[in-house]
Coordinates of C-alpha atoms in Angstrom, one line a residue:
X1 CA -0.4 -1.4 -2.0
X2 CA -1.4 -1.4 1.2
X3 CA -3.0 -5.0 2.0
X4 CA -2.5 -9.0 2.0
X5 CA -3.8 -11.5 0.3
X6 CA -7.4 -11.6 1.6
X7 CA -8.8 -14.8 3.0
X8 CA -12.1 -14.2 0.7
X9 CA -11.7 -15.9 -2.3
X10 CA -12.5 -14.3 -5.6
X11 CA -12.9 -14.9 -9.2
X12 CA -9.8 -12.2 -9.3
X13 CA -7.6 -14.9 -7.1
X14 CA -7.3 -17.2 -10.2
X15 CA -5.8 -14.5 -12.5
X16 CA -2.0 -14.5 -13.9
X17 CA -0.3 -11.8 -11.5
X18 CA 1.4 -10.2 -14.5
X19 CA -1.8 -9.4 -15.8
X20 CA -3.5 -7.9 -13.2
X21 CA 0.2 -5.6 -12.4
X22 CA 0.3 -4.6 -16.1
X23 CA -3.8 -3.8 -15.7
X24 CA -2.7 -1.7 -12.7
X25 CA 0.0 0.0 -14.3
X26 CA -1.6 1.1 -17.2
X27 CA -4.9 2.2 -15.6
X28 CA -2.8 4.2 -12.9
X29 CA -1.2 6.0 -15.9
X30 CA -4.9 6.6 -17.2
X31 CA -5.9 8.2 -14.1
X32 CA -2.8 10.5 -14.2
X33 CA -3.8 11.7 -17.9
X34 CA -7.1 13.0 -16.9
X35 CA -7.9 16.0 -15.2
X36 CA -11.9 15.6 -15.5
X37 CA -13.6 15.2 -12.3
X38 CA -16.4 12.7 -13.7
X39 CA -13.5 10.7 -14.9
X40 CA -12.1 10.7 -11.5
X41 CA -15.2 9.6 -9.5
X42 CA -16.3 7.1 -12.3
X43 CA -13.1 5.2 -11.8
X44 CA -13.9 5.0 -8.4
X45 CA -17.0 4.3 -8.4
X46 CA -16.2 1.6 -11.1
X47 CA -13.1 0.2 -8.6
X48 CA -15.6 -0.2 -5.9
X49 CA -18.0 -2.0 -8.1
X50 CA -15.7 -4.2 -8.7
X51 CA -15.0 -5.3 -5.3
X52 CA -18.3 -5.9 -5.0
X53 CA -18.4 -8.0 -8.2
X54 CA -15.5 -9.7 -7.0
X55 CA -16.1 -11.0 -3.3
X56 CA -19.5 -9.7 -2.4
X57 CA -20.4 -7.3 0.6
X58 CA -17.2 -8.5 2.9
X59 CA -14.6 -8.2 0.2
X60 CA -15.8 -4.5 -0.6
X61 CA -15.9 -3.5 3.5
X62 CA -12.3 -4.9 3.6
X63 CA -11.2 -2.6 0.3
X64 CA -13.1 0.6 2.2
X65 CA -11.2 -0.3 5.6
X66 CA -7.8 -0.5 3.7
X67 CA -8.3 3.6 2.5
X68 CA -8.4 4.5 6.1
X69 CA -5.1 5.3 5.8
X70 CA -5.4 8.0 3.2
X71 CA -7.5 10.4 6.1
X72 CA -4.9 12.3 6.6
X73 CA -3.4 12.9 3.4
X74 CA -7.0 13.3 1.8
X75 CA -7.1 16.0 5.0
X76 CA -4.2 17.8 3.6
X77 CA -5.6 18.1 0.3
X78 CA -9.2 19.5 1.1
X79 CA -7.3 21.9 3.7
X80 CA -4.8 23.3 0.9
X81 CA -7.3 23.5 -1.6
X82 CA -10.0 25.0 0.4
X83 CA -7.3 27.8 1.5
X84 CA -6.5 28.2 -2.2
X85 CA -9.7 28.0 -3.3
X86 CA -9.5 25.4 -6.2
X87 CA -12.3 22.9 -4.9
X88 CA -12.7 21.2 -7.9
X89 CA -8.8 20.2 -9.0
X90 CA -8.5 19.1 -5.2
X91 CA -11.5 16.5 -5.8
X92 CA -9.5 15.8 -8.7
X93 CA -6.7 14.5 -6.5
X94 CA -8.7 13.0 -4.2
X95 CA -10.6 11.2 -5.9
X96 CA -7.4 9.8 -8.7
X97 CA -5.4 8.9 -5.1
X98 CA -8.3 6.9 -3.7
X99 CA -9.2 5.0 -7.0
X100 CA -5.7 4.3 -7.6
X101 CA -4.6 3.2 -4.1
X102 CA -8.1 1.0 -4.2
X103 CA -6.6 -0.8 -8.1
X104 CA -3.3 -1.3 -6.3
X105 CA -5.0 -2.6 -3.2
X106 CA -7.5 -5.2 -5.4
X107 CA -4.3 -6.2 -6.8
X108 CA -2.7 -7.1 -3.6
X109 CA -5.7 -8.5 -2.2
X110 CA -6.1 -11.1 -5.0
X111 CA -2.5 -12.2 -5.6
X112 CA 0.0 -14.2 -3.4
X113 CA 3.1 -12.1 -2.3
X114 CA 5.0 -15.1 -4.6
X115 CA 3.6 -14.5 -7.3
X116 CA 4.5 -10.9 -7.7
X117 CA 7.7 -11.5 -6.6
X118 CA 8.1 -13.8 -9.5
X119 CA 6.8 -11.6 -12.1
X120 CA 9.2 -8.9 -10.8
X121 CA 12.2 -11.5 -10.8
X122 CA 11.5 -12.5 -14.3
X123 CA 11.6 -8.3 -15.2
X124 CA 14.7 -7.6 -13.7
X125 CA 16.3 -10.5 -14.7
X126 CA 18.0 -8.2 -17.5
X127 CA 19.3 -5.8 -15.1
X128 CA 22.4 -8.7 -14.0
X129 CA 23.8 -8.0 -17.7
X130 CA 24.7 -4.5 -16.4
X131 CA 25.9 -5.5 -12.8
X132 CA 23.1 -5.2 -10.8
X133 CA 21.3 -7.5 -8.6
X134 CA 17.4 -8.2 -9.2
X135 CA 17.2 -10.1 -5.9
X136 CA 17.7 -7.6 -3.8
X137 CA 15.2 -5.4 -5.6
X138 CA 12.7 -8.1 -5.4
X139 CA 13.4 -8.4 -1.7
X140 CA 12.7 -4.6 -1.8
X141 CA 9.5 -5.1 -3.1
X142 CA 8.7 -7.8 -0.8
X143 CA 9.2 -6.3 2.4
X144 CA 7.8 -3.2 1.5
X145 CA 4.5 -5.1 0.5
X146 CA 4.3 -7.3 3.3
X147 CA 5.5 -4.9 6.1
X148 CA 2.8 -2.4 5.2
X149 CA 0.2 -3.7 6.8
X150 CA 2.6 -4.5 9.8
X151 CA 3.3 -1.3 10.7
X152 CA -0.1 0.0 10.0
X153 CA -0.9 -2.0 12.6
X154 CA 1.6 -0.6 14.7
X155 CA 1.0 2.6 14.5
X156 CA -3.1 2.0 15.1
X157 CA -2.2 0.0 18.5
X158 CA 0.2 3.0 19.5
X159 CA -2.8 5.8 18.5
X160 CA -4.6 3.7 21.0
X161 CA -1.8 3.2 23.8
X162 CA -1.8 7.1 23.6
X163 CA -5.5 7.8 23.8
X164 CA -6.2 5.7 27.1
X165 CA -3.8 7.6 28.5
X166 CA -4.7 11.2 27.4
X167 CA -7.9 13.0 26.6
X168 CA -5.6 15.0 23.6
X169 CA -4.9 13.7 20.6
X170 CA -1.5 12.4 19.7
X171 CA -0.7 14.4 16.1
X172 CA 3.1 14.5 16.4
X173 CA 3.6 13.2 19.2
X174 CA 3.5 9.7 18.5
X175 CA 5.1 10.2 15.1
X176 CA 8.9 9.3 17.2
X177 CA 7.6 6.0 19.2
X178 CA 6.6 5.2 15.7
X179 CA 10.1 6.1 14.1
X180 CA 11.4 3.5 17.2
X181 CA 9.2 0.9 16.8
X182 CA 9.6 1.0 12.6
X183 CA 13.7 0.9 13.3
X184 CA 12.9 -2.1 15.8
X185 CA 11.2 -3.9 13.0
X186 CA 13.9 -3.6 10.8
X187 CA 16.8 -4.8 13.0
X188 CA 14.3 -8.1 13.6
X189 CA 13.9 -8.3 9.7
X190 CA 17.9 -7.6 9.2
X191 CA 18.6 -10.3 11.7
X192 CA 16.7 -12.4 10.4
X193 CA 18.0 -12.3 7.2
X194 CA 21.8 -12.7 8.5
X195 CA 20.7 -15.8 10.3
X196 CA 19.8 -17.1 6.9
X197 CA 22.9 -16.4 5.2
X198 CA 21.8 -13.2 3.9
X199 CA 20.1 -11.7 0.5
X200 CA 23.8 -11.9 -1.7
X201 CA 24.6 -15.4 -2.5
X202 CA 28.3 -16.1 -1.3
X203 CA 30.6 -17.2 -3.6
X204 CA 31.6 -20.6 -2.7
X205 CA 34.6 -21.0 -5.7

């Protein structure tokens, strides 16, 4: 899921959250199960359509701007398969990686970050029975979702910084300012969390 809540408001908006995660999950698995190209490109085609449906033009330019950052891996697949010479199984993949990434994207573009924390709180709410602790996966969750788009961000502005600077193109080289700016990040985010009296309740007995 690589998106926020978006500020166009949908039809989609209004919808329980476990719902739409449950839709997602099962239609993920559905797109794993099939190997057929017109199955593949349908679903995506039908994901699209759906934006559309959903938000009108703006809503489905903000989906398509969201896949940008699949280029590369859709770049590694089209280079391995053209070398190994299975076209069709690598539109396959690409097209099952973009249609899923765009259901898990709709999902996270029409539900608050709450309310899927919630309905992953009340799922792992049976996990304390054995010792372990649901918050901190649901923290998990949360920071993974909301610091996404974050560091997306990030890396775009340093892909930038580098090409005013350089007629090349970064590749590699950017991948360790990256590495250093992700770590800084964190230590904000852990910080932040100690100076609320972390994620573990203390015991106060």
């Amino acid at each position: 899921m690589i998106s926020l809540t978006s500020p166009v408001e949908t039809r989609a908006h209004g919808w329980p959250a476990g719902v739409k995660l449950a839709a997602l999950c099962v239609s993920t698995v559905v797109l794993f199960l099939s190997d057929d190209l017109w199955v593949q490109g349908g679903a995506f085609i039908a994901v699209m359509a759906g934006y559309l449906a959903l938000g009108g033009m703006d809503f489905l330019r903000a989906g398509l701007r969201s896949l940008k950052i699949l280029t590369m891996f859709l770049v590694i697949i089209a280079v391995w398969h053209a070398v190994t010479g299975t076209w069709v199984d690598g539109a396959v993949v690409a097209l099952r990686l973009l249609a899923a990434v765009s259901l898990a994207n709709l999902v996270t573009m029409t539900t608050r970050l709450t309310d899927m924390t919630d309905v992953v709180a009340k799922l792992t709410k049976p996990l304390a029975i054995i010792g372990l602790k649901p918050r901190l996966l649901e923290l998990a969750i949360a920071l993974v979702i909301r610091f996404t788009p974050v560091l997306i961000e990030k890396g775009t502005a340093l892909n930038m910084a580098w090409r005013a600077r350089s007629h090349r193109r970064p590749g590699w080289r950017v991948i360790l300012p990256f590495v250093v700016l992700a770590i800084d990040e964190s230590d904000h985010v852990a910080e932040a969390l100690r100076a609320r009296g972390g994620v573990i309740p203390q015991n106060t007995d």
